[in-house]
Amino acid sequence: VNEKRSDQLKSLKASFKETFKRIYPYPRFSDVEFDTVHIRGREVLQVKAKTDGGWVYSHQMSTGENVAISFALLYAINHLEKSPLLLLDEPEEGLDEKGVEGLADVLNHLKASTQVVVATRSSQLAQLLQTPLEEVAQS
């Protein structure tokens, strides 16, 4: 059980790092990571990012950085256990144009295995999410 859990965490971390860089393509962070910590008897993930000055934690990050962190974790977790449906309300909130493009790329890949329903006021995100499923499956 511990070996399988360790393999799952390793896979989760690799997918998380790759996905975060797609949504947040900026040099501010040289690495992102998460640790499992125990808080009040429960094991939780503590997300952090490496900067020139050391590690910063999610509560020290901007809204857009936290959006990127959240969707990177969501995407990575969905690889371990597929969700049949994902409902999102304005997921682009806090992201700039490049972040929206990265988020759309991530959501388009999710469409191959999960039904994705998005409520958005962003014409950019709506347009980017109109990629036909056949194109997503080929990428």
PDB file of C-alpha atoms in Angstrom:
ATOM      1  CA  VAL A   1       0.000   0.000   0.000  1.00  0.00           C
ATOM      2  CA  ASN A   2       2.796   2.436   0.893  1.00  0.00           C
ATOM      3  CA  GLU A   3       4.615   1.671  -2.360  1.00  0.00           C
ATOM      4  CA  LYS A   4       1.472   2.304  -4.437  1.00  0.00           C
ATOM      5  CA  ARG A   5       0.798   5.526  -2.498  1.00  0.00           C
ATOM      6  CA  SER A   6       4.381   6.660  -3.078  1.00  0.00           C
ATOM      7  CA  ASP A   7       4.072   5.961  -6.824  1.00  0.00           C
ATOM      8  CA  GLN A   8       0.787   7.883  -6.960  1.00  0.00           C
ATOM      9  CA  LEU A   9       2.317  10.878  -5.166  1.00  0.00           C
ATOM     10  CA  LYS A  10       5.296  10.844  -7.537  1.00  0.00           C
ATOM     11  CA  SER A  11       2.939  10.787 -10.559  1.00  0.00           C
ATOM     12  CA  LEU A  12       0.776  13.507  -9.002  1.00  0.00           C
ATOM     13  CA  LYS A  13       3.796  15.756  -8.404  1.00  0.00           C
ATOM     14  CA  ALA A  14       5.134  15.335 -11.947  1.00  0.00           C
ATOM     15  CA  SER A  15       1.758  16.095 -13.526  1.00  0.00           C
ATOM     16  CA  PHE A  16       1.236  19.040 -11.141  1.00  0.00           C
ATOM     17  CA  LYS A  17       4.591  20.618 -12.047  1.00  0.00           C
ATOM     18  CA  GLU A  18       4.085  20.211 -15.792  1.00  0.00           C
ATOM     19  CA  THR A  19       0.533  21.570 -15.701  1.00  0.00           C
ATOM     20  CA  PHE A  20       1.445  24.538 -13.493  1.00  0.00           C
ATOM     21  CA  LYS A  21       4.088  25.645 -16.005  1.00  0.00           C
ATOM     22  CA  ARG A  22       1.490  25.504 -18.812  1.00  0.00           C
ATOM     23  CA  ILE A  23      -0.871  27.800 -16.912  1.00  0.00           C
ATOM     24  CA  TYR A  24       1.840  29.998 -15.335  1.00  0.00           C
ATOM     25  CA  PRO A  25       4.650  30.358 -17.923  1.00  0.00           C
ATOM     26  CA  TYR A  26       6.617  33.024 -16.058  1.00  0.00           C
ATOM     27  CA  PRO A  27      10.140  32.908 -14.591  1.00  0.00           C
ATOM     28  CA  ARG A  28       9.093  34.077 -11.080  1.00  0.00           C
ATOM     29  CA  PHE A  29       9.111  30.455  -9.864  1.00  0.00           C
ATOM     30  CA  SER A  30      11.927  28.068 -10.719  1.00  0.00           C
ATOM     31  CA  ASP A  31      10.023  25.107  -9.277  1.00  0.00           C
ATOM     32  CA  VAL A  32       6.727  24.184  -7.648  1.00  0.00           C
ATOM     33  CA  GLU A  33       6.265  21.435  -5.145  1.00  0.00           C
ATOM     34  CA  PHE A  34       3.930  20.169  -2.480  1.00  0.00           C
ATOM     35  CA  ASP A  35       4.528  18.354   0.744  1.00  0.00           C
ATOM     36  CA  THR A  36       2.151  16.274   2.769  1.00  0.00           C
ATOM     37  CA  VAL A  37       1.840  17.663   6.286  1.00  0.00           C
ATOM     38  CA  HIS A  38      -0.316  16.733   9.251  1.00  0.00           C
ATOM     39  CA  ILE A  39      -2.675  19.413  10.505  1.00  0.00           C
ATOM     40  CA  ARG A  40      -5.089  18.598  13.322  1.00  0.00           C
ATOM     41  CA  GLY A  41      -4.685  14.889  12.718  1.00  0.00           C
ATOM     42  CA  ARG A  42      -5.291  15.091   8.965  1.00  0.00           C
ATOM     43  CA  GLU A  43      -2.832  14.771   6.145  1.00  0.00           C
ATOM     44  CA  VAL A  44      -3.034  17.748   3.758  1.00  0.00           C
ATOM     45  CA  LEU A  45      -1.034  18.982   0.783  1.00  0.00           C
ATOM     46  CA  GLN A  46       0.984  22.135   1.363  1.00  0.00           C
ATOM     47  CA  VAL A  47       1.885  23.834  -1.925  1.00  0.00           C
ATOM     48  CA  LYS A  48       5.022  25.925  -2.333  1.00  0.00           C
ATOM     49  CA  ALA A  49       7.018  27.541  -5.119  1.00  0.00           C
ATOM     50  CA  LYS A  50      10.726  28.270  -5.326  1.00  0.00           C
ATOM     51  CA  THR A  51      11.902  31.815  -6.001  1.00  0.00           C
ATOM     52  CA  ASP A  52      15.343  33.419  -5.917  1.00  0.00           C
ATOM     53  CA  GLY A  53      14.741  34.176  -2.248  1.00  0.00           C
ATOM     54  CA  GLY A  54      13.631  30.672  -1.239  1.00  0.00           C
ATOM     55  CA  TRP A  55      10.274  28.958  -0.974  1.00  0.00           C
ATOM     56  CA  VAL A  56       6.953  30.827  -0.872  1.00  0.00           C
ATOM     57  CA  TYR A  57       3.653  29.239   0.080  1.00  0.00           C
ATOM     58  CA  SER A  58       0.244  29.601  -1.528  1.00  0.00           C
ATOM     59  CA  HIS A  59      -0.898  32.221   0.988  1.00  0.00           C
ATOM     60  CA  GLN A  60       2.030  34.393  -0.207  1.00  0.00           C
ATOM     61  CA  MET A  61       1.093  34.109  -3.897  1.00  0.00           C
ATOM     62  CA  SER A  62      -1.109  36.299  -6.080  1.00  0.00           C
ATOM     63  CA  THR A  63      -4.654  35.390  -7.068  1.00  0.00           C
ATOM     64  CA  GLY A  64      -3.529  34.312 -10.545  1.00  0.00           C
ATOM     65  CA  GLU A  65      -0.730  32.179  -9.118  1.00  0.00           C
ATOM     66  CA  ASN A  66      -3.211  30.477  -6.791  1.00  0.00           C
ATOM     67  CA  VAL A  67      -5.610  29.868  -9.691  1.00  0.00           C
ATOM     68  CA  ALA A  68      -2.748  28.222 -11.597  1.00  0.00           C
ATOM     69  CA  ILE A  69      -1.855  26.128  -8.519  1.00  0.00           C
ATOM     70  CA  SER A  70      -5.485  25.057  -8.054  1.00  0.00           C
ATOM     71  CA  PHE A  71      -6.019  23.961 -11.643  1.00  0.00           C
ATOM     72  CA  ALA A  72      -2.652  22.235 -11.815  1.00  0.00           C
ATOM     73  CA  LEU A  73      -3.621  20.169  -8.755  1.00  0.00           C
ATOM     74  CA  LEU A  74      -7.098  19.518 -10.124  1.00  0.00           C
ATOM     75  CA  TYR A  75      -5.657  18.300 -13.429  1.00  0.00           C
ATOM     76  CA  ALA A  76      -3.060  16.102 -11.730  1.00  0.00           C
ATOM     77  CA  ILE A  77      -5.624  14.559  -9.376  1.00  0.00           C
ATOM     78  CA  ASN A  78      -7.980  13.892 -12.293  1.00  0.00           C
ATOM     79  CA  HIS A  79      -5.227  11.774 -13.864  1.00  0.00           C
ATOM     80  CA  LEU A  80      -5.218   9.522 -10.809  1.00  0.00           C
ATOM     81  CA  GLU A  81      -8.989   9.265 -10.527  1.00  0.00           C
ATOM     82  CA  LYS A  82     -11.070  10.443 -13.454  1.00  0.00           C
ATOM     83  CA  SER A  83     -14.023  12.639 -12.612  1.00  0.00           C
ATOM     84  CA  PRO A  84     -17.041  12.214 -14.896  1.00  0.00           C
ATOM     85  CA  LEU A  85     -18.009  15.897 -14.669  1.00  0.00           C
ATOM     86  CA  LEU A  86     -16.242  19.161 -13.896  1.00  0.00           C
ATOM     87  CA  LEU A  87     -18.301  22.336 -13.322  1.00  0.00           C
ATOM     88  CA  LEU A  88     -16.354  25.612 -13.365  1.00  0.00           C
ATOM     89  CA  ASP A  89     -17.580  29.133 -12.689  1.00  0.00           C
ATOM     90  CA  GLU A  90     -15.288  31.781 -14.198  1.00  0.00           C
ATOM     91  CA  PRO A  91     -12.101  29.724 -13.831  1.00  0.00           C
ATOM     92  CA  GLU A  92     -10.065  32.418 -15.621  1.00  0.00           C
ATOM     93  CA  GLU A  93     -10.524  34.884 -12.743  1.00  0.00           C
ATOM     94  CA  GLY A  94      -7.127  36.320 -11.814  1.00  0.00           C
ATOM     95  CA  LEU A  95      -5.329  35.007 -14.897  1.00  0.00           C
ATOM     96  CA  ASP A  96      -3.795  37.158 -17.606  1.00  0.00           C
ATOM     97  CA  GLU A  97      -3.963  36.343 -21.328  1.00  0.00           C
ATOM     98  CA  LYS A  98      -1.146  33.771 -21.222  1.00  0.00           C
ATOM     99  CA  GLY A  99      -2.664  32.160 -18.146  1.00  0.00           C
ATOM    100  CA  VAL A 100      -6.050  31.879 -19.863  1.00  0.00           C
ATOM    101  CA  GLU A 101      -4.362  30.233 -22.852  1.00  0.00           C
ATOM    102  CA  GLY A 102      -2.642  27.723 -20.552  1.00  0.00           C
ATOM    103  CA  LEU A 103      -5.862  27.050 -18.649  1.00  0.00           C
ATOM    104  CA  ALA A 104      -7.735  26.464 -21.914  1.00  0.00           C
ATOM    105  CA  ASP A 105      -5.030  24.016 -22.997  1.00  0.00           C
ATOM    106  CA  VAL A 106      -5.402  22.098 -19.718  1.00  0.00           C
ATOM    107  CA  LEU A 107      -9.216  22.079 -19.919  1.00  0.00           C
ATOM    108  CA  ASN A 108      -9.125  20.971 -23.562  1.00  0.00           C
ATOM    109  CA  HIS A 109      -7.008  17.971 -22.535  1.00  0.00           C
ATOM    110  CA  LEU A 110      -9.450  17.191 -19.717  1.00  0.00           C
ATOM    111  CA  LYS A 111     -12.310  17.107 -22.236  1.00  0.00           C
ATOM    112  CA  ALA A 112     -10.972  13.801 -23.561  1.00  0.00           C
ATOM    113  CA  SER A 113     -11.892  12.012 -20.311  1.00  0.00           C
ATOM    114  CA  THR A 114     -14.171  14.366 -18.371  1.00  0.00           C
ATOM    115  CA  GLN A 115     -17.240  16.373 -19.305  1.00  0.00           C
ATOM    116  CA  VAL A 116     -16.262  20.008 -18.685  1.00  0.00           C
ATOM    117  CA  VAL A 117     -18.928  22.688 -18.188  1.00  0.00           C
ATOM    118  CA  VAL A 118     -17.613  26.260 -17.936  1.00  0.00           C
ATOM    119  CA  ALA A 119     -19.490  29.471 -17.095  1.00  0.00           C
ATOM    120  CA  THR A 120     -17.370  32.411 -18.217  1.00  0.00           C
ATOM    121  CA  ARG A 121     -17.553  36.031 -19.311  1.00  0.00           C
ATOM    122  CA  SER A 122     -14.190  35.699 -21.060  1.00  0.00           C
ATOM    123  CA  SER A 123     -14.607  35.616 -24.829  1.00  0.00           C
ATOM    124  CA  GLN A 124     -10.958  34.510 -25.060  1.00  0.00           C
ATOM    125  CA  LEU A 125     -11.541  31.425 -22.884  1.00  0.00           C
ATOM    126  CA  ALA A 126     -14.835  30.577 -24.611  1.00  0.00           C
ATOM    127  CA  GLN A 127     -13.160  30.735 -28.018  1.00  0.00           C
ATOM    128  CA  LEU A 128     -10.173  28.643 -26.898  1.00  0.00           C
ATOM    129  CA  LEU A 129     -12.451  25.963 -25.434  1.00  0.00           C
ATOM    130  CA  GLN A 130     -14.290  25.455 -28.716  1.00  0.00           C
ATOM    131  CA  THR A 131     -11.548  23.097 -29.948  1.00  0.00           C
ATOM    132  CA  PRO A 132     -13.194  19.996 -31.446  1.00  0.00           C
ATOM    133  CA  LEU A 133     -12.672  16.826 -29.385  1.00  0.00           C
ATOM    134  CA  GLU A 134     -10.954  15.124 -32.337  1.00  0.00           C
ATOM    135  CA  GLU A 135      -8.121  17.697 -32.203  1.00  0.00           C
ATOM    136  CA  VAL A 136      -7.752  17.243 -28.428  1.00  0.00           C
ATOM    137  CA  ALA A 137      -7.486  13.454 -28.745  1.00  0.00           C
ATOM    138  CA  GLN A 138      -4.715  13.794 -31.353  1.00  0.00           C
ATOM    139  CA  SER A 139      -2.564  16.138 -29.238  1.00  0.00           C
TER     140      SER A 139
END
